[in-house]
Amino acid sequence: MRVVHSPLELQKLLKAEEGSIGFVPTMGALHLGHRTLIDTAKKENDITVVSIFVNPTQFLAGEDLDAYPRKEEADKKICELSGVDYLFYPSAESMYGEDEVSLNAPNVRGYIMEGTSRPGHFSGVLTVVNKLLNIVKPTKAYFGKKDAQQLMLIEMMVANLFMDVEIVPMDTVREKDGLAMSSRNAYLNDKERQESLNIIKSLRIATQMVMRKECSSVEVREAMLEALAPLEVEYVTIVNRAFEPIEKVEIGNTIILVEAISGSTRLLDNIWI
Ligand code: PAF
């Protein structure tokens, strides 16, 4: 495995490679969810590239940029053992200049749900993913469905900017008790960890309800809010696959999304019905 820090050097090295490139962009603190993305990228491509970059532009002032878990040595080992060919580990200075062109998330779908509690977050995500895709020029790039709004916006960016890459959505990987894997789970103390299970409980209740009978979004939302207490709920939203709010849950075309705060940790989860 080759560890590369310079964007231009990686671009040059990958240009000289032959065959398909599978790319997994991450912010590090790698867990089994990332491992699944990497293993799939390896299976489906000739060359596998992983990036680890805690992107400052997607954190708002006062958020956890400095506290975000950084596990450089463990992450390198995981990538090495997973058979990654190139690990891209850039500095913020090498990725950003002072006065730059950047992308804006779309006005509606970039500023609802997580975009409401974190205005501007998705502009930072799209800007960095655009940069990373331009550096790596992958055949396929792999993203988890846990960050469903991020995934949808990246798919929109690729379509809107006519980018030549296939975005591969991957199912959420969960702990044995159902908690969606996330690098931020490391912030939870025992009590918060226990309470955070209300998220998967609420999603399971929603699934059972809609499988049993036709349900309105209002009914499902109410039952979920009850199951989520005492977590602080940022939103429970029910949308179709195009992320438009819907009144009736339609099997095969619905995503139910939750964002809740346990202690001071923001947790996201969703279910695709
Ligand atoms: O999902 C993440 O880890 C990040 O938002 C991403 C896509 C790597 C961009 O920084």
Short mmCIF file of C-alpha atoms and ligand atoms in Angstrom, two decimals:
data_model
loop_
_atom_site.label_atom_id
_atom_site.label_comp_id
_atom_site.label_asym_id
_atom_site.label_seq_id
_atom_site.Cartn_x
_atom_site.Cartn_y
_atom_site.Cartn_z
CA MET A 1 0.00 0.00 0.00
CA ARG A 2 1.26 3.42 -0.92
CA VAL A 3 0.43 6.35 1.37
CA VAL A 4 0.23 9.60 -0.56
CA HIS A 5 -0.18 13.06 1.00
CA SER A 6 -0.07 15.33 -2.05
CA PRO A 7 -3.22 15.67 -4.23
CA LEU A 8 -1.18 16.34 -7.38
CA GLU A 9 1.14 13.38 -6.74
CA LEU A 10 -1.83 11.03 -6.29
CA GLN A 11 -3.45 12.38 -9.45
CA LYS A 12 -0.24 11.67 -11.38
CA LEU A 13 0.22 8.18 -9.93
CA LEU A 14 -3.37 7.17 -10.69
CA LYS A 15 -3.22 8.54 -14.21
CA ALA A 16 -0.41 6.09 -14.89
CA GLU A 17 -2.44 3.11 -13.62
CA GLU A 18 -4.43 0.83 -15.90
CA GLY A 19 -7.81 -0.70 -15.08
CA SER A 20 -10.79 0.36 -13.02
CA ILE A 21 -10.43 2.41 -9.84
CA GLY A 22 -12.72 1.93 -6.82
CA PHE A 23 -12.72 4.83 -4.37
CA VAL A 24 -13.84 5.02 -0.73
CA PRO A 25 -13.75 8.57 0.70
CA THR A 26 -13.72 8.67 4.52
CA MET A 27 -12.91 10.89 7.46
CA GLY A 28 -11.02 8.05 9.19
CA ALA A 29 -11.69 6.32 12.53
CA LEU A 30 -12.51 3.38 10.29
CA HIS A 31 -15.07 0.80 11.44
CA LEU A 32 -16.79 -2.23 9.97
CA GLY A 33 -19.05 0.01 7.85
CA HIS A 34 -15.97 1.43 6.09
CA ARG A 35 -14.46 -2.07 5.83
CA THR A 36 -17.54 -3.21 3.92
CA LEU A 37 -17.18 -0.31 1.46
CA ILE A 38 -13.47 -1.08 1.01
CA ASP A 39 -14.05 -4.83 0.53
CA THR A 40 -16.71 -4.13 -2.11
CA ALA A 41 -14.47 -1.60 -3.89
CA LYS A 42 -11.70 -4.22 -3.93
CA LYS A 43 -13.96 -6.93 -5.31
CA GLU A 44 -15.36 -4.72 -8.07
CA ASN A 45 -12.21 -2.89 -9.27
CA ASP A 46 -8.59 -3.40 -10.24
CA ILE A 47 -7.27 -0.66 -7.95
CA THR A 48 -8.64 0.50 -4.61
CA VAL A 49 -8.10 4.00 -3.24
CA VAL A 50 -9.18 5.15 0.23
CA SER A 51 -8.98 8.77 1.38
CA ILE A 52 -8.83 9.87 5.01
CA PHE A 53 -9.47 13.57 5.42
CA VAL A 54 -11.35 15.28 8.24
CA ASN A 55 -12.74 17.97 5.99
CA PRO A 56 -12.89 21.34 7.83
CA THR A 57 -15.42 22.94 5.46
CA GLN A 58 -18.21 20.54 6.41
CA PHE A 59 -18.00 21.40 10.12
CA LEU A 60 -19.84 24.48 11.36
CA ALA A 61 -18.30 26.84 13.93
CA GLY A 62 -18.55 25.22 17.37
CA GLU A 63 -18.91 21.67 16.01
CA ASP A 64 -16.59 18.75 16.73
CA LEU A 65 -13.84 19.38 14.12
CA ASP A 66 -11.05 19.32 16.72
CA ALA A 67 -12.57 16.49 18.76
CA TYR A 68 -13.40 14.31 15.73
CA PRO A 69 -11.70 10.92 16.35
CA ARG A 70 -8.35 10.60 14.57
CA LYS A 71 -6.75 7.14 14.52
CA GLU A 72 -4.00 7.41 11.96
CA GLU A 73 -1.98 4.30 12.83
CA ALA A 74 -4.99 1.99 13.34
CA ASP A 75 -6.58 3.28 10.11
CA LYS A 76 -3.39 2.66 8.12
CA LYS A 77 -3.25 -0.92 9.46
CA ILE A 78 -6.89 -1.53 8.54
CA CYS A 79 -6.30 -0.25 5.00
CA GLU A 80 -3.13 -2.30 4.64
CA LEU A 81 -4.83 -5.49 5.87
CA SER A 82 -7.81 -4.81 3.58
CA GLY A 83 -5.52 -4.73 0.54
CA VAL A 84 -5.94 -1.03 -0.28
CA ASP A 85 -3.54 0.06 -3.04
CA TYR A 86 -3.40 3.79 -2.34
CA LEU A 87 -4.21 5.56 0.93
CA PHE A 88 -4.68 9.29 0.37
CA TYR A 89 -3.95 11.29 3.52
CA PRO A 90 -3.87 14.98 2.58
CA SER A 91 -3.45 17.99 4.86
CA ALA A 92 -6.08 20.74 4.93
CA GLU A 93 -3.49 23.14 3.43
CA SER A 94 -2.92 20.88 0.44
CA MET A 95 -6.68 20.57 -0.20
CA TYR A 96 -7.74 24.21 0.25
CA GLY A 97 -6.36 27.61 -0.67
CA GLU A 98 -7.35 30.98 0.76
CA ASP A 99 -9.79 32.35 -1.80
CA GLU A 100 -11.42 29.51 -3.67
CA VAL A 101 -14.17 28.37 -5.99
CA SER A 102 -16.54 26.14 -4.02
CA LEU A 103 -19.86 24.36 -4.53
CA ASN A 104 -23.21 25.30 -3.02
CA ALA A 105 -25.64 22.62 -1.95
CA PRO A 106 -28.99 22.95 -3.76
CA ASN A 107 -31.33 25.50 -2.12
CA VAL A 108 -34.07 23.08 -1.14
CA ARG A 109 -32.69 19.58 -0.73
CA GLY A 110 -29.39 20.85 0.73
CA TYR A 111 -31.13 22.90 3.42
CA ILE A 112 -33.75 20.51 4.80
CA MET A 113 -33.27 17.90 7.51
CA GLU A 114 -29.56 17.81 8.42
CA GLY A 115 -29.14 20.92 6.27
CA THR A 116 -31.48 22.82 8.62
CA SER A 117 -29.60 21.93 11.80
CA ARG A 118 -26.24 22.33 10.02
CA PRO A 119 -26.69 25.06 7.37
CA GLY A 120 -23.78 25.01 4.93
CA HIS A 121 -22.65 21.51 5.96
CA PHE A 122 -23.58 19.96 2.63
CA SER A 123 -21.84 22.69 0.61
CA GLY A 124 -18.64 21.63 2.42
CA VAL A 125 -19.34 17.95 1.73
CA LEU A 126 -20.03 18.53 -1.98
CA THR A 127 -16.97 20.76 -2.39
CA VAL A 128 -14.62 18.20 -0.87
CA VAL A 129 -16.19 15.20 -2.63
CA ASN A 130 -15.92 17.09 -5.92
CA LYS A 131 -12.22 17.75 -5.23
CA LEU A 132 -11.61 14.13 -4.21
CA LEU A 133 -13.37 12.75 -7.30
CA ASN A 134 -11.33 15.09 -9.51
CA ILE A 135 -8.09 13.93 -7.89
CA VAL A 136 -8.84 10.18 -7.96
CA LYS A 137 -11.04 10.02 -11.10
CA PRO A 138 -12.52 6.72 -9.96
CA THR A 139 -14.65 4.37 -12.01
CA LYS A 140 -16.88 3.79 -8.96
CA ALA A 141 -17.12 5.62 -5.63
CA TYR A 142 -18.75 3.98 -2.60
CA PHE A 143 -20.95 5.75 -0.02
CA GLY A 144 -23.06 4.43 2.88
CA LYS A 145 -26.85 4.76 2.92
CA LYS A 146 -26.67 5.78 6.60
CA ASP A 147 -25.89 9.30 5.39
CA ALA A 148 -28.86 9.17 3.03
CA GLN A 149 -29.14 12.92 2.45
CA GLN A 150 -25.41 13.17 1.74
CA LEU A 151 -25.67 10.25 -0.68
CA MET A 152 -28.64 11.82 -2.50
CA LEU A 153 -26.82 15.18 -2.82
CA ILE A 154 -23.66 13.52 -4.14
CA GLU A 155 -25.76 11.65 -6.71
CA MET A 156 -27.36 14.99 -7.66
CA MET A 157 -23.95 16.66 -7.99
CA VAL A 158 -22.67 13.87 -10.24
CA ALA A 159 -25.78 14.16 -12.45
CA ASN A 160 -25.96 17.99 -12.45
CA LEU A 161 -22.24 18.44 -13.24
CA PHE A 162 -22.16 15.53 -15.75
CA MET A 163 -19.38 13.83 -13.80
CA ASP A 164 -18.09 10.54 -15.17
CA VAL A 165 -18.27 8.31 -12.10
CA GLU A 166 -20.66 5.65 -10.82
CA ILE A 167 -21.86 6.27 -7.27
CA VAL A 168 -22.47 2.98 -5.46
CA PRO A 169 -24.83 3.18 -2.44
CA MET A 170 -24.09 0.60 0.26
CA ASP A 171 -26.38 -0.69 3.03
CA THR A 172 -25.89 0.54 6.59
CA VAL A 173 -23.78 -1.76 8.75
CA ARG A 174 -25.06 -2.13 12.32
CA GLU A 175 -23.77 -3.22 15.71
CA LYS A 176 -25.28 -6.49 17.01
CA ASP A 177 -27.92 -4.51 18.95
CA GLY A 178 -28.92 -2.50 15.86
CA LEU A 179 -27.08 0.81 16.38
CA ALA A 180 -25.87 2.08 13.00
CA MET A 181 -22.06 2.10 12.90
CA SER A 182 -20.56 5.59 12.98
CA SER A 183 -17.22 7.05 14.02
CA ARG A 184 -19.15 9.39 16.34
CA ASN A 185 -20.54 6.44 18.39
CA ALA A 186 -17.19 6.61 20.21
CA TYR A 187 -18.43 9.78 21.96
CA LEU A 188 -21.32 7.95 23.71
CA ASN A 189 -21.10 7.00 27.39
CA ASP A 190 -22.92 3.86 28.59
CA LYS A 191 -26.22 5.62 29.36
CA GLU A 192 -26.21 7.52 26.04
CA ARG A 193 -25.26 4.34 24.16
CA GLN A 194 -28.24 2.56 25.71
CA GLU A 195 -30.64 5.44 24.95
CA SER A 196 -29.40 5.68 21.38
CA LEU A 197 -30.99 2.26 20.74
CA ASN A 198 -34.34 4.09 20.71
CA ILE A 199 -33.40 5.15 17.19
CA ILE A 200 -33.40 1.64 15.74
CA LYS A 201 -36.40 0.80 17.95
CA SER A 202 -38.35 3.69 16.38
CA LEU A 203 -37.37 2.62 12.86
CA ARG A 204 -38.43 -0.96 13.57
CA ILE A 205 -41.78 0.23 14.91
CA ALA A 206 -42.26 2.29 11.73
CA THR A 207 -41.42 -0.71 9.54
CA GLN A 208 -43.86 -2.98 11.40
CA MET A 209 -46.62 -0.36 11.14
CA VAL A 210 -46.30 0.11 7.39
CA MET A 211 -45.96 -3.62 6.72
CA ARG A 212 -49.17 -4.31 8.66
CA LYS A 213 -51.43 -1.71 7.06
CA GLU A 214 -51.47 1.43 4.97
CA CYS A 215 -50.26 4.28 7.18
CA SER A 216 -50.07 8.04 6.91
CA SER A 217 -46.73 9.72 7.50
CA VAL A 218 -48.26 11.58 10.47
CA GLU A 219 -49.20 8.29 12.21
CA VAL A 220 -45.77 6.79 11.63
CA ARG A 221 -44.01 9.95 12.80
CA GLU A 222 -46.05 10.11 16.01
CA ALA A 223 -45.29 6.49 16.91
CA MET A 224 -41.61 7.08 16.21
CA LEU A 225 -41.40 10.22 18.34
CA GLU A 226 -42.89 8.27 21.25
CA ALA A 227 -40.28 5.51 20.84
CA LEU A 228 -37.42 8.03 20.55
CA ALA A 229 -38.03 9.73 23.93
CA PRO A 230 -35.98 10.83 25.91
CA LEU A 231 -33.59 11.53 23.02
CA GLU A 232 -33.59 15.09 21.69
CA VAL A 233 -35.07 14.70 18.21
CA GLU A 234 -33.81 17.01 15.46
CA TYR A 235 -36.16 15.52 12.86
CA VAL A 236 -38.15 12.48 11.84
CA THR A 237 -38.88 12.87 8.14
CA ILE A 238 -40.63 10.62 5.68
CA VAL A 239 -39.77 11.17 2.04
CA ASN A 240 -39.81 9.36 -1.28
CA ARG A 241 -36.60 8.31 -3.01
CA ALA A 242 -36.37 11.80 -4.58
CA PHE A 243 -36.42 13.25 -1.05
CA GLU A 244 -39.84 14.86 -1.43
CA PRO A 245 -42.01 14.72 1.72
CA ILE A 246 -44.89 12.25 1.31
CA GLU A 247 -48.22 11.92 3.11
CA LYS A 248 -48.64 8.16 2.72
CA VAL A 249 -45.90 5.60 3.12
CA GLU A 250 -45.46 3.82 -0.18
CA ILE A 251 -43.62 0.49 -0.02
CA GLY A 252 -40.68 0.51 -2.45
CA ASN A 253 -40.45 4.30 -2.61
CA THR A 254 -40.01 5.56 0.95
CA ILE A 255 -37.12 6.58 3.18
CA ILE A 256 -37.75 7.28 6.86
CA LEU A 257 -34.98 9.41 8.34
CA VAL A 258 -34.15 10.26 11.93
CA GLU A 259 -31.63 12.60 13.47
CA ALA A 260 -31.46 12.59 17.27
CA ILE A 261 -29.00 13.81 19.84
CA SER A 262 -27.80 11.56 22.62
CA GLY A 263 -25.83 13.54 25.22
CA SER A 264 -24.13 15.90 22.80
CA THR A 265 -23.72 13.38 19.97
CA ARG A 266 -25.67 13.81 16.76
CA LEU A 267 -26.85 10.42 15.48
CA LEU A 268 -28.36 9.72 12.07
CA ASP A 269 -30.19 6.67 10.88
CA ASN A 270 -32.81 5.74 8.31
CA ILE A 271 -34.67 2.89 6.78
CA TRP A 272 -35.47 2.39 3.08
CA ILE A 273 -38.90 0.84 2.71
O1 PAF B 1 -19.26 10.65 5.00
C1 PAF B 1 -18.12 11.09 5.21
O2 PAF B 1 -17.27 10.45 5.86
C2 PAF B 1 -17.75 12.46 4.68
O3 PAF B 1 -18.85 13.32 4.70
C3 PAF B 1 -17.09 12.42 3.29
C4 PAF B 1 -18.05 11.88 2.25
C5 PAF B 1 -15.84 11.57 3.32
C6 PAF B 1 -16.71 13.84 2.86
O4 PAF B 1 -15.82 14.43 3.75
#
